[in-house]
Short mmCIF file of C-alpha atoms in Angstrom, two decimals:
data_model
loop_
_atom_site.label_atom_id
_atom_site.label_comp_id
_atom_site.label_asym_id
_atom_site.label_seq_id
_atom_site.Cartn_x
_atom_site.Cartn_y
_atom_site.Cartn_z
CA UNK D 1 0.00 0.00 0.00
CA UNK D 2 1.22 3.39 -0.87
CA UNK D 3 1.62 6.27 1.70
CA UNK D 4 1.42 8.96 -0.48
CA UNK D 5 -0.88 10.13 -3.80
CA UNK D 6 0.06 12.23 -6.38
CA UNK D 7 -1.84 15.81 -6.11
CA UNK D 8 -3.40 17.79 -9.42
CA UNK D 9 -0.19 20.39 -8.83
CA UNK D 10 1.76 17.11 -9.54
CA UNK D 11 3.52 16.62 -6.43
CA UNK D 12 3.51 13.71 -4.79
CA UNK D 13 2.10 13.56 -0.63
CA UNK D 14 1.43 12.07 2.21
CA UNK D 15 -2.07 10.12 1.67
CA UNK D 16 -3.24 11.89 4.79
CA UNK D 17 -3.41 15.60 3.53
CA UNK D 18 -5.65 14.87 0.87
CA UNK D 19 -9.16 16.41 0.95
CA UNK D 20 -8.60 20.28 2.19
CA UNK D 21 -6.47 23.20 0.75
CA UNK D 22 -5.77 24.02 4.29
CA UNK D 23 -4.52 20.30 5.06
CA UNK D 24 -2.44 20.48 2.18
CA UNK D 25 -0.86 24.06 3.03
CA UNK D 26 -0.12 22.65 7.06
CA UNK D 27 1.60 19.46 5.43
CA UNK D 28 3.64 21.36 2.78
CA UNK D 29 4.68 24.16 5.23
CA UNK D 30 4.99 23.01 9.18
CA UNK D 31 4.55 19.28 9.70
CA UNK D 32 7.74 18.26 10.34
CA UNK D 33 9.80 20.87 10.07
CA UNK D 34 12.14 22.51 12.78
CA UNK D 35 10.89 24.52 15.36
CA UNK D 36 12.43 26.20 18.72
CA UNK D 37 10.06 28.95 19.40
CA UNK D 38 8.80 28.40 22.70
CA UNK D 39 5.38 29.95 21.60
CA UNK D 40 5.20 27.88 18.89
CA UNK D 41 5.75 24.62 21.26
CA UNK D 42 3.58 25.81 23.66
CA UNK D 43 0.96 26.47 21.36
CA UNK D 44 1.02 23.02 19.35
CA UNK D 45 1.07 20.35 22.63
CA UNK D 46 -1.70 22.94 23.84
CA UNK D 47 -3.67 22.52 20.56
CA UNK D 48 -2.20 18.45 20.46
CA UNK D 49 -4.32 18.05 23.74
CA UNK D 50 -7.77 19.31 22.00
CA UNK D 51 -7.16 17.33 19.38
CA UNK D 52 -7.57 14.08 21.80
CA UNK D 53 -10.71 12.43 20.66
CA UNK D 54 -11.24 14.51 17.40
CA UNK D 55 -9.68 14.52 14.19
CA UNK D 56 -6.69 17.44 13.57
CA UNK D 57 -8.35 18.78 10.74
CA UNK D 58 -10.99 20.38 13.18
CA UNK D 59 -8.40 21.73 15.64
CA UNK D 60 -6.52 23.31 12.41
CA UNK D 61 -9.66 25.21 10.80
CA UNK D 62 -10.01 26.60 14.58
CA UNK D 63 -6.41 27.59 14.62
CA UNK D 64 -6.95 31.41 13.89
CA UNK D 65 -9.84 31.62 17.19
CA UNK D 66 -7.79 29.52 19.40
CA UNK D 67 -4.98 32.18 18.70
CA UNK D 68 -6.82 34.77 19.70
CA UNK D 69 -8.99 33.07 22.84
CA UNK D 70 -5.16 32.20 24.38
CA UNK D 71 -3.47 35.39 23.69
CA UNK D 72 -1.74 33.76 20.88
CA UNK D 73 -0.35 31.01 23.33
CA UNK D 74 1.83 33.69 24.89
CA UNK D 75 2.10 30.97 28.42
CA UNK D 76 3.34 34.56 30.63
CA UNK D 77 -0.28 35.80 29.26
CA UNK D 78 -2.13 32.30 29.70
CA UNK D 79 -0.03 31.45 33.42
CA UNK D 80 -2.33 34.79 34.04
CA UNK D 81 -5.95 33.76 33.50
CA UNK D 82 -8.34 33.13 36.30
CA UNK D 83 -11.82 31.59 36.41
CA UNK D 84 -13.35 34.19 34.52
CA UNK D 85 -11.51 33.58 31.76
CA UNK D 86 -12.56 29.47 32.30
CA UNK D 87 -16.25 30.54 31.80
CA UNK D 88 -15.39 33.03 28.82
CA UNK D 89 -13.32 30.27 27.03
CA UNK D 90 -16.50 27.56 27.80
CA UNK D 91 -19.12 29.89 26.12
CA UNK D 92 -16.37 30.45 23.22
CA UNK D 93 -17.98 29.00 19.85
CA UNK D 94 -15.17 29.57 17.90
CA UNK D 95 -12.69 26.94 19.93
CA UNK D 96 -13.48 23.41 21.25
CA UNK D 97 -15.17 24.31 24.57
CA UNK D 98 -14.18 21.58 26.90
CA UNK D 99 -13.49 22.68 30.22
CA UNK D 100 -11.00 20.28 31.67
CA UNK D 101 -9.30 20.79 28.19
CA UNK D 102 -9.00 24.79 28.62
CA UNK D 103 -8.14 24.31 32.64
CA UNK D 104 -5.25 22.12 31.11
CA UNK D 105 -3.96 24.65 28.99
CA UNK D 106 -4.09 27.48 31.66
CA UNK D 107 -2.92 25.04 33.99
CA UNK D 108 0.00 24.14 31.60
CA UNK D 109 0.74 27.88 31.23
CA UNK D 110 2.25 27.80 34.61
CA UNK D 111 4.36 24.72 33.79
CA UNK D 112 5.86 25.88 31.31
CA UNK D 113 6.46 29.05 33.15
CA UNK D 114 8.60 26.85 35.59
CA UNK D 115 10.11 24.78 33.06
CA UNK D 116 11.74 28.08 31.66
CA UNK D 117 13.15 28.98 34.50
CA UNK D 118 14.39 25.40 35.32
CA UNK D 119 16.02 24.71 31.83
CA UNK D 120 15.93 28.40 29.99
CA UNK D 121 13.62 27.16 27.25
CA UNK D 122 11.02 24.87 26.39
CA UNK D 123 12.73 24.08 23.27
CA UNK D 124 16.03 23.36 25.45
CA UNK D 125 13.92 20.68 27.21
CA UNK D 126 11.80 19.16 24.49
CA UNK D 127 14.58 18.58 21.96
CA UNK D 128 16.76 16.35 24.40
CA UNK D 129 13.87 14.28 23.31
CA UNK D 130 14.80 13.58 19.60
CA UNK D 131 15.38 10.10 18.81
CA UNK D 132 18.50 9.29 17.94
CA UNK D 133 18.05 7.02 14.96
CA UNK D 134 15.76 8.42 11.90
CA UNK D 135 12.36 7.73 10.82
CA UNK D 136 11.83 5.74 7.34
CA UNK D 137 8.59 7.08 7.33
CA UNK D 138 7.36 3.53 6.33
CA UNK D 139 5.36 2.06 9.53
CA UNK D 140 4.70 5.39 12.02
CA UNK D 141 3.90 4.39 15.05
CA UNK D 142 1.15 5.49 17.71
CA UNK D 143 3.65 5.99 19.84
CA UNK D 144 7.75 5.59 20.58
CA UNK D 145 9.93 5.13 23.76
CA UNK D 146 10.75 8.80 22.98
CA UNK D 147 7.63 9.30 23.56
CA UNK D 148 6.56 7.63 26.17
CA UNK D 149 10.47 9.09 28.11
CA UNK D 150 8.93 12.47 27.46
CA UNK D 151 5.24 11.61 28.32
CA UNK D 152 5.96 10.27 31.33
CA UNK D 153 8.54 13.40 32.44
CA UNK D 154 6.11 16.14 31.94
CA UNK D 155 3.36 14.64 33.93
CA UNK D 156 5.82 14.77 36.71
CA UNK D 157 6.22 17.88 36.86
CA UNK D 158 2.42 18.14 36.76
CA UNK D 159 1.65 18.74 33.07
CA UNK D 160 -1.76 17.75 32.08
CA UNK D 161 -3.25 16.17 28.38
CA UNK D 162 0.32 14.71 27.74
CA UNK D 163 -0.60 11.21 27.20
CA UNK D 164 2.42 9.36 24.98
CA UNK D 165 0.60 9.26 21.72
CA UNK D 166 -0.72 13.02 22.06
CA UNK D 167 3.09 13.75 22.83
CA UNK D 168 4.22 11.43 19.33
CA UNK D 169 2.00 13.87 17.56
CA UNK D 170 3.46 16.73 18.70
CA UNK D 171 7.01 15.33 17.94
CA UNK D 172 5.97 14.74 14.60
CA UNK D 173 4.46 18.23 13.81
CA UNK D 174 7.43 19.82 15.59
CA UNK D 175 10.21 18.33 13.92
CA UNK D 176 11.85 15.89 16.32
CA UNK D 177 11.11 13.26 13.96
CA UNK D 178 10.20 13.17 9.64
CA UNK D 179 7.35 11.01 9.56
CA UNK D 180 6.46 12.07 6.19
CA UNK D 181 6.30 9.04 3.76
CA UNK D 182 8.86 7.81 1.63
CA UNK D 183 7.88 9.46 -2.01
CA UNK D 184 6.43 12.59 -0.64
CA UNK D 185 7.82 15.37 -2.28
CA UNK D 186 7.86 17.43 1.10
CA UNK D 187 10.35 14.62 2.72
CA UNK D 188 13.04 15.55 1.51
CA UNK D 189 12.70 19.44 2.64
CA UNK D 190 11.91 18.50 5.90
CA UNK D 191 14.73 16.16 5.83
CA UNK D 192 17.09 19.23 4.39
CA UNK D 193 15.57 21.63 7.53
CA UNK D 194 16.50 19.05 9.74
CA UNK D 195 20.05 18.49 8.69
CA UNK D 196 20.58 22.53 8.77
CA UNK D 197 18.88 23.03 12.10
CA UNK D 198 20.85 22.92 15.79
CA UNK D 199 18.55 21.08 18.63
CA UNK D 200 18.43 23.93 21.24
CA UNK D 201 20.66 23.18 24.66
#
């Protein structure tokens, strides 16, 4: 079975972006590349844990009012919200209005907070992560030791929505790992990205 199909622009792609301009513009641009913005981090695991139970493609086409209900995942801003902001964020429409979800984020705020000022970055901290031998893309798993090493970590210190498989996907959209599939076109730049980029430390 192939993992990728060939699009009308003539590239080829991974199978899974099919079906929505906006799928195809997050595969071609951000899954699997490179990224050490702390914001950015934040922002994905926080949007990672919605996703639990639903498909990405929802979370995605919510990006834009997620943004702006979590002060653009600016965690200094989030650490700040009380539970006013709880019951403004349930009665929010425009974002996936689960409440333990939203406490998570708010409470994860705060986490990350300390994790800053324990190891200077997120990025510092997430990237010791990276496994050390490379993905074929062939058979991606569910989940990976990595994983389930950096699953386990952050709920100790007291991160929420950070189950092992919600963590693979974040590894994957983040660049830790190029899951893309053997034959996709975007591969190979994300493999080039990797190759130039430095792992914070």
């Amino acid at each position: 079975m192939s993992h990728t199909l060939s699009f009308a622009d003539g590239q080829d792609r991974c199978f899974w972006c099919q079906g929505s301009p906006l799928y195809v513009h997050y595969h071609d641009h951000e899954w699997g590349f490179p990224v050490a913005d702390d914001r950015r981090l934040f922002e994905k695991l926080s949007l990672e844990g919605f996703q639990s139970g639903l498909s990405w493609y929802t979370i995605l086409a919510k990006r834009e009012n997620f943004r702006a209900a979590f002060a653009h995942f600016d965690f200094d801003r989030v650490a700040q919200f009380g539970q006013a902001d709880v019951e403004r964020l349930v009665q929010d429409a425009g974002i996936v209005r689960h409440r333990g979800k939203i406490e998570a984020v708010i409470h994860n705020a705060r986490r990350a907070q300390e994790m800053v000022a324990q190891e200077g970055s997120l990025a510092a901290f997430f990237w010791r992560y990276m496994p050390g031998a490379p993905s074929t893309g062939e058979a991606v798993p569910a989940q990976t030791a990595e994983s389930q090493a950096l699953s386990r970590e952050l709920k100790r210190r007291g991160w929420k929505f950070v189950g092992p498989t919600t963590v693979y996907a974040f590894m994957q959209a983040m660049g830790m790992v190029n899951d893309h599939a053997p034959g996709c076109a975007t591969r190979v730049q994300v493999e080039q990205a990797r190759a130039a980029f430095n792992p914070p430390r």
